[in-house]
Short mmCIF file of C-alpha atoms in Angstrom, two decimals:
data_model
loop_
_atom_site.label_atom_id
_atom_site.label_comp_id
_atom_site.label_asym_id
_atom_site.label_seq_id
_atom_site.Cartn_x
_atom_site.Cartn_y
_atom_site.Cartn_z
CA UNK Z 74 128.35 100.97 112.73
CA UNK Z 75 128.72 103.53 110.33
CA UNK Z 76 130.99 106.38 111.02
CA UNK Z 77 129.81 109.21 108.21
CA UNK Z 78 127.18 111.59 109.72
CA UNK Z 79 123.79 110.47 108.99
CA UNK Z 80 122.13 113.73 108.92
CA UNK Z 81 124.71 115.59 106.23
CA UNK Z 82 124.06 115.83 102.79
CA UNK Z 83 121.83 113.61 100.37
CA UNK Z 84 120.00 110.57 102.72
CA UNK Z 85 117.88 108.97 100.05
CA UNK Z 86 114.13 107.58 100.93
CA UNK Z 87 113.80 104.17 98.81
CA UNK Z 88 110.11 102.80 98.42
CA UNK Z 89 109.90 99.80 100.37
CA UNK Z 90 108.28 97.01 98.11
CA UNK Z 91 105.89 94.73 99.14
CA UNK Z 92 102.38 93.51 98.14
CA UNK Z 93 99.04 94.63 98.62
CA UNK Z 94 98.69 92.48 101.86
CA UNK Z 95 101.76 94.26 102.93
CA UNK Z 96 103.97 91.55 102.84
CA UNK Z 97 107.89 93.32 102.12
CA UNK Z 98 109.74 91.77 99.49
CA UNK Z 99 113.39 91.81 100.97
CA UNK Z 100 115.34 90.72 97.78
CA UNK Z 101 113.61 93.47 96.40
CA UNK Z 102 114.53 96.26 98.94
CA UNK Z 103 118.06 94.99 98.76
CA UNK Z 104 118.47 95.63 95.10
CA UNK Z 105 117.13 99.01 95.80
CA UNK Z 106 119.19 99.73 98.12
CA UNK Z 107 122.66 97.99 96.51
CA UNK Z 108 122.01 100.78 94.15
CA UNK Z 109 122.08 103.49 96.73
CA UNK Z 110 125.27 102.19 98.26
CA UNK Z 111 126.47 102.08 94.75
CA UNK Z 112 126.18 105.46 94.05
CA UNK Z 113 127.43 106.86 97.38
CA UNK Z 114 124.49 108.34 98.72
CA UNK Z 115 125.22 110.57 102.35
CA UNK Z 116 122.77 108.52 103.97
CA UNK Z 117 119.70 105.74 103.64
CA UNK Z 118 116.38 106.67 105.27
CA UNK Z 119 114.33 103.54 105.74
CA UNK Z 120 110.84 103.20 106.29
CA UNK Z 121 109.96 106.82 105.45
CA UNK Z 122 106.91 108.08 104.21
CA UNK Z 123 107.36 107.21 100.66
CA UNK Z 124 108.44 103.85 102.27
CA UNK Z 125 104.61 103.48 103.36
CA UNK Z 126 105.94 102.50 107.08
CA UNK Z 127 102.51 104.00 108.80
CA UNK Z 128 101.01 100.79 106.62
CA UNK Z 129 103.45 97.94 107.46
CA UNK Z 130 102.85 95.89 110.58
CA UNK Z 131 106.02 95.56 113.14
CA UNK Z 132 107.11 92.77 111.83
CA UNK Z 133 107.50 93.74 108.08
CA UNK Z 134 109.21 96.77 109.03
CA UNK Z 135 111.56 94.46 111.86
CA UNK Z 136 112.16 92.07 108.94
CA UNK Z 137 112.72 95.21 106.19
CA UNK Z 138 115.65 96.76 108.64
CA UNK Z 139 117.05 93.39 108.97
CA UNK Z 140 117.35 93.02 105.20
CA UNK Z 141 118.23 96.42 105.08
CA UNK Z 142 121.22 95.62 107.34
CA UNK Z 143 122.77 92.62 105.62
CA UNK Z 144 122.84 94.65 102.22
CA UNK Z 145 124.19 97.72 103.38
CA UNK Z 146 126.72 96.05 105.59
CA UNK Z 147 127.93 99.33 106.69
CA UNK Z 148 128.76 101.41 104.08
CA UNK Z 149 125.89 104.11 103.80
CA UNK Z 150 124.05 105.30 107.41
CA UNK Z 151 121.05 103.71 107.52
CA UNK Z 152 118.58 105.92 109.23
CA UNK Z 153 115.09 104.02 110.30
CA UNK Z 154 111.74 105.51 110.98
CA UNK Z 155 109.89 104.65 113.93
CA UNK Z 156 107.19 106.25 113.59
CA UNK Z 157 103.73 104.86 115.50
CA UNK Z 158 100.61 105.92 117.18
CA UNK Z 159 101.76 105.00 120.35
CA UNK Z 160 104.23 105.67 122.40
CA UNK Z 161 104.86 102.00 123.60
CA UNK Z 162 104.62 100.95 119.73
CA UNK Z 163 107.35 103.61 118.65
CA UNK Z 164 110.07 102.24 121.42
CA UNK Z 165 109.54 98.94 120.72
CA UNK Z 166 109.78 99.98 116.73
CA UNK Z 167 113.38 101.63 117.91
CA UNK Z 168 114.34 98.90 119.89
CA UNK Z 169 114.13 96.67 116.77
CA UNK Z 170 115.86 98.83 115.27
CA UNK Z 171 118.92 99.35 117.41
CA UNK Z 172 119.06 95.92 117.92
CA UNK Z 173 119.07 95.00 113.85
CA UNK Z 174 122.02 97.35 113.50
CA UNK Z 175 120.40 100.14 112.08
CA UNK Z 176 122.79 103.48 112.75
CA UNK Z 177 119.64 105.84 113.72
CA UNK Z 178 116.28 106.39 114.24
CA UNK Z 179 113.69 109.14 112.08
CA UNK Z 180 110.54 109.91 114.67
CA UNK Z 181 107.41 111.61 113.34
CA UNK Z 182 104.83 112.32 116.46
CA UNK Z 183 102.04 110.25 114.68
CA UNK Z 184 98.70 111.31 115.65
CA UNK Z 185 94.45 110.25 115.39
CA UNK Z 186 93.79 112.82 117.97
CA UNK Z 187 96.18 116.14 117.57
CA UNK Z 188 99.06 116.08 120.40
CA UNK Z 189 99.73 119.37 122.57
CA UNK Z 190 103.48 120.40 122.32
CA UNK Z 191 104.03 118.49 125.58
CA UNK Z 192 102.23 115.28 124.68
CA UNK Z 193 105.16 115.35 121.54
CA UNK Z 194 108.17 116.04 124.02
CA UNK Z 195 106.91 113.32 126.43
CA UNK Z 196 106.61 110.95 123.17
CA UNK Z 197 110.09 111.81 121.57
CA UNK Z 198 112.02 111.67 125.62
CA UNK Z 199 110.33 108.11 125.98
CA UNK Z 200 111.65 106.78 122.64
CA UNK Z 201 114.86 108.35 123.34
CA UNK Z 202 114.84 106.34 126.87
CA UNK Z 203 113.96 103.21 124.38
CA UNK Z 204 116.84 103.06 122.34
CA UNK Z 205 120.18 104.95 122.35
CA UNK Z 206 120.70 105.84 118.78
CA UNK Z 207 121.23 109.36 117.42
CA UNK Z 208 117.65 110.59 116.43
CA UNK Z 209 116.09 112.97 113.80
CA UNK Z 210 112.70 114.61 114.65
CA UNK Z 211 110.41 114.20 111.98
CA UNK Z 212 108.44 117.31 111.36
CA UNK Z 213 106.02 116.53 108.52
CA UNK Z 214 102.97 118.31 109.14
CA UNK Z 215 101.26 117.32 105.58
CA UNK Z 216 100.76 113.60 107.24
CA UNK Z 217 100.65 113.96 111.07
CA UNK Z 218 98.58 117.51 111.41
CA UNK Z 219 101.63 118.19 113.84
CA UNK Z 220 103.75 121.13 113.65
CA UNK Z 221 106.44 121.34 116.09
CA UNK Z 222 107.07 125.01 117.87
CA UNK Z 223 110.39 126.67 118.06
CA UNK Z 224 110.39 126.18 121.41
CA UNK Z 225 109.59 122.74 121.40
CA UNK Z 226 112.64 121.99 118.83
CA UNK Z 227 114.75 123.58 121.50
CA UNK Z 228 113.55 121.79 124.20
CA UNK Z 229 113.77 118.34 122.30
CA UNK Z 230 117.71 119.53 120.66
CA UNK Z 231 118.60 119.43 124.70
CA UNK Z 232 117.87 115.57 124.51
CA UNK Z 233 121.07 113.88 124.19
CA UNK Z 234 120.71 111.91 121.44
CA UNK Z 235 118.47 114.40 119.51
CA UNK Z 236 120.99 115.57 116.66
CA UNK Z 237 119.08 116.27 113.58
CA UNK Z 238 115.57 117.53 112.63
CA UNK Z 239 114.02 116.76 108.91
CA UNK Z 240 111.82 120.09 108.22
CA UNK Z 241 108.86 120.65 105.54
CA UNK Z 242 109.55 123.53 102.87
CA UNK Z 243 108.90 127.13 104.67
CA UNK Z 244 105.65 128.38 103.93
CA UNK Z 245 107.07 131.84 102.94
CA UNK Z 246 110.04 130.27 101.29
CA UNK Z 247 112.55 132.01 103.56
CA UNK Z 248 114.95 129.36 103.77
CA UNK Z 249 118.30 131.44 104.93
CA UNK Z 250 115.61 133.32 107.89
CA UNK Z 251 114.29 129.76 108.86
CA UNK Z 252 117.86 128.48 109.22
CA UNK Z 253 119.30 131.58 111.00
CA UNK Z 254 116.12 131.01 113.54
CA UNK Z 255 116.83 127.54 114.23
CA UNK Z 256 120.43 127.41 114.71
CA UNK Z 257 120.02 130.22 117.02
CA UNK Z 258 117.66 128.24 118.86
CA UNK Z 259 118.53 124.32 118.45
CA UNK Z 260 122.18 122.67 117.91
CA UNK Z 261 120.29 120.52 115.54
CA UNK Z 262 121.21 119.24 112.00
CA UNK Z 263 118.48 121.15 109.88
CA UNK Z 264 117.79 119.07 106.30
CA UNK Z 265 114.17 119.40 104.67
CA UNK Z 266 111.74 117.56 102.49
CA UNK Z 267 109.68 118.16 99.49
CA UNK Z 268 112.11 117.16 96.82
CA UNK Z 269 111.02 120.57 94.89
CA UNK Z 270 112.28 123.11 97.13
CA UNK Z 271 115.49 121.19 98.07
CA UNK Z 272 117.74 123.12 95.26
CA UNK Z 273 116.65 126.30 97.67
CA UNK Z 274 117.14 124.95 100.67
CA UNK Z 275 120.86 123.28 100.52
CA UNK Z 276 122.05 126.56 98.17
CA UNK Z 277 120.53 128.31 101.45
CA UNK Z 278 122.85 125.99 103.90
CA UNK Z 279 120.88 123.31 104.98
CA UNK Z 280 123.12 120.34 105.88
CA UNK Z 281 120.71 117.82 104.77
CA UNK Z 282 118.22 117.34 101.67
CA UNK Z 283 115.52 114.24 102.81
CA UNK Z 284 115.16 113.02 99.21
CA UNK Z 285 112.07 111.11 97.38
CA UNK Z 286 113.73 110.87 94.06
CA UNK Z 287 117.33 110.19 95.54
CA UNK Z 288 115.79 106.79 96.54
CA UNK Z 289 115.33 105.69 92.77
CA UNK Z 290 117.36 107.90 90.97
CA UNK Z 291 120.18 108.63 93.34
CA UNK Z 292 123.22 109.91 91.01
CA UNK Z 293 120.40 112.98 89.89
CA UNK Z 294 120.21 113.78 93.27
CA UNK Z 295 123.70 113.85 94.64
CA UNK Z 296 125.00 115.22 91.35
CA UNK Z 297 122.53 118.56 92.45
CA UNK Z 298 123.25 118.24 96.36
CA UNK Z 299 127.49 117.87 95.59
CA UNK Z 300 126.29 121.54 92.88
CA UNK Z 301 125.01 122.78 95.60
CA UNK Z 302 127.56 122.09 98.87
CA UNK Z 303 130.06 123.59 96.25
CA UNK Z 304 128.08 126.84 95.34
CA UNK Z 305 127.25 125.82 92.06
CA UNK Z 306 124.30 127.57 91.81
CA UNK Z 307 124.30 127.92 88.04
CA UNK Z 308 124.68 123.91 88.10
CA UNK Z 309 121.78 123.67 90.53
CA UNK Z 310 119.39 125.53 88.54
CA UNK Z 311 120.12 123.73 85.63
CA UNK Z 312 119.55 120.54 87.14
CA UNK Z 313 116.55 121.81 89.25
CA UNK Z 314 115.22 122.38 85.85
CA UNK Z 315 115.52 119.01 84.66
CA UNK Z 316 113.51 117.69 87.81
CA UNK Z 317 111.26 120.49 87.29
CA UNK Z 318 108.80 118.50 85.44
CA UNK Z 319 108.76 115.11 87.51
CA UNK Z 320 108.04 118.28 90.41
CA UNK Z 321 105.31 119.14 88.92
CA UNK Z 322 103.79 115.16 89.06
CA UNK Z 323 104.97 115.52 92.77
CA UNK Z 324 102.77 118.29 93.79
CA UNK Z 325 99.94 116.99 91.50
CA UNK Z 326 99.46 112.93 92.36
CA UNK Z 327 101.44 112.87 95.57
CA UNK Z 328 105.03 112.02 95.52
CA UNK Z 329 104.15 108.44 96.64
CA UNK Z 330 101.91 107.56 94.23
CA UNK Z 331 104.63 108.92 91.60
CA UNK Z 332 107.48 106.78 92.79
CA UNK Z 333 105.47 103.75 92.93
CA UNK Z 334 104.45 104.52 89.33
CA UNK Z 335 108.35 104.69 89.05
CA UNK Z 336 109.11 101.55 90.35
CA UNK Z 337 107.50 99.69 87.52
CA UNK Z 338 108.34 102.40 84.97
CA UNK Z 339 112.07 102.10 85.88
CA UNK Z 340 111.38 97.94 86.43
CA UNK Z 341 113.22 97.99 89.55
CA UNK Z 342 110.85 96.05 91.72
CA UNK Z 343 106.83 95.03 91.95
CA UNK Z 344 105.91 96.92 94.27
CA UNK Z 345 102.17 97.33 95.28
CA UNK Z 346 100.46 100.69 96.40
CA UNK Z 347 98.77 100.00 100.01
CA UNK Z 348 95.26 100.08 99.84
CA UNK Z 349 93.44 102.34 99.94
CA UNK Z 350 95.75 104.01 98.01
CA UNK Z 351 95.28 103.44 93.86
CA UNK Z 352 97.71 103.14 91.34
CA UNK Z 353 97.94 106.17 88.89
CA UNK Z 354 95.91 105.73 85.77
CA UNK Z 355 97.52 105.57 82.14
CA UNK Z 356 97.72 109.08 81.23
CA UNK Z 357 98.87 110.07 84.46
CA UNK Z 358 101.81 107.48 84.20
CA UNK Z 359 102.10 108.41 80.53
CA UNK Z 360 102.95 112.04 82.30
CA UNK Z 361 105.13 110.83 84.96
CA UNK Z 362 106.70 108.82 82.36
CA UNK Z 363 107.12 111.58 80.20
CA UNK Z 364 108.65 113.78 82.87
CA UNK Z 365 111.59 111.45 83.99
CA UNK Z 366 112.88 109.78 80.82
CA UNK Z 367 115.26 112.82 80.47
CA UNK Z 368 116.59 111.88 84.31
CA UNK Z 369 116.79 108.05 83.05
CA UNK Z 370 119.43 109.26 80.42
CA UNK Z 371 121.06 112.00 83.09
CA UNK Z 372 121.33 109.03 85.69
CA UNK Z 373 122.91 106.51 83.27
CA UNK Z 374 125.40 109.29 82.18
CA UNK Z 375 126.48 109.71 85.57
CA UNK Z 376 127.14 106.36 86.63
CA UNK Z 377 129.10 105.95 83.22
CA UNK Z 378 130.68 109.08 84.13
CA UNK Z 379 131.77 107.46 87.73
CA UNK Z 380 133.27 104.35 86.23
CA UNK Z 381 135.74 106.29 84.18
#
């Protein structure tokens, strides 16, 4: 197991490829991930959102923390989501997992019909029954319709094995009031997602930043996370800027559909879309295209940098 803190600093969300039937392409993932470990990312989070797990059937995403596994052979965290409808499908999702030799678990409280605030606490102490590995609470509201309470993030930090939560962008941008709230209320690791506010959000203290674009361009990333642990802020802004435009493509097509657009740009894997989700059409990738040829250059630079 790996000894680094999972939930600290830049854990980078790869795609996970696989075809339109779903079927994961492990040599694939691996390469994808070999260049995560190669750039010294804090963390790996598997089967996140923009690694489509809510479309992959138990057995793709057993056999895509397996392959995850053998890559990564210990040298990065590798964080796996669990994530199901059901409570007896997430624990035996995390007992897969624990027993692959993944280092810990990402739960989102998946939903059809909207959980109270207890049905959620029952469903994250169950999984934590499940399997014994250090868990982050996935609040994600933009896919699950869930938001957690304060007071349910308390109760749920008082689980053992609770250590971390992964938190959507404030709606009133108060990062440094959101963080002063929590800590006084949780012991929890606080990181966040939506790769557009994350230059805010670590230069505010946040321990973690969940990253979409650390998972294919991870040196870009870390380069702005290490900016922004140091107090770099001029640094960060500048490199915030750079991003600025593949935000915008974000916020417009969905970050998913971006990456996979990304994933053939860059040639990295084939990956396909899961239906019913569509590719992006020509102009859009001729957009998303346009917006991250600058970060091609930026992440080659780095890595030459690193070899020096």
């Amino acid at each position: 197991m790996s000894v680094a803190s999972p939930f600290h600093g830049l854990s980078a969300f790869p795609p996970t490829p696989a075809d339109r039937d779903g079927r994961v392409d492990t040599e694939a993932l691996g390469r994808l991930l070999e260049r995560l470990c190669d750039a010294g990312v804090a963390s790996i989070g598997l089967l996140g959102s923009t690694g489509i797990y809510a479309f992959l059937t138990r057995e793709d995403r057993r056999r895509a923390v397996e392959a995850a596994v053998e890559c990564v052979r210990g040298r990065i965290p590798l964080v796996v989501g669990v994530g199901a409808l059901r409570t007896d499908h997430a624990r035996s999702l995390a007992r897969d997992a624990e027993a692959a030799g993944a280092d810990a678990l990402l739960l989102a409280p998946v939903s059809y019909t909207p959980l109270t605030q207890e049905e959620a606490y029952q469903h994250f102490l169950a999984v934590t029954e499940a399997a014994k590995l250090p868990l982050c609470i996935y609040n994600n509201p933009g896919t699950t319709h869930f938001t957690f309470s304060r007071d349910l993030l308390q109760r749920l930090s008082d689980i053992e094995t609770i250590r971390a939560v992964k938190m959507p962008l404030p709606a009133d941008g108060d990062f440094e009031g959101e963080l002063a709230a929590l800590r006084e209320k949780t012991r929890l690791a606080i990181g966040y997602s939506g790769d557009w506010g994350a230059a805010e959000a670590l230069l505010s203290g946040a321990d973690a930043w969940y990253s979409v674009i650390g998972g294919l361009l991870p040196r870009v990333a870390l380069a702005l996370t290490k900016a922004a642990i140091a107090g770099e802020d001029g640094e960060v802004r500048r490199l915030d800027g750079l991003l600025d435009p593949l935000w915008q493509t974000f916020k417009a097509f969905g970050s998913l559909r971006v990456v996979y657009a990304l994933v053939d740009l860059l040639s990295l894997a084939r990956a396909e879309l899961p239906r019913p989700l569509l590719p992006l059409g020509p102009m859009d990738r001729q957009r998303v295209l346009e917006a991250v040829e600058p970060l091609i250059a930026l992440e080659s630079e780095l890595k030459a940098y690193s070899l020096l």
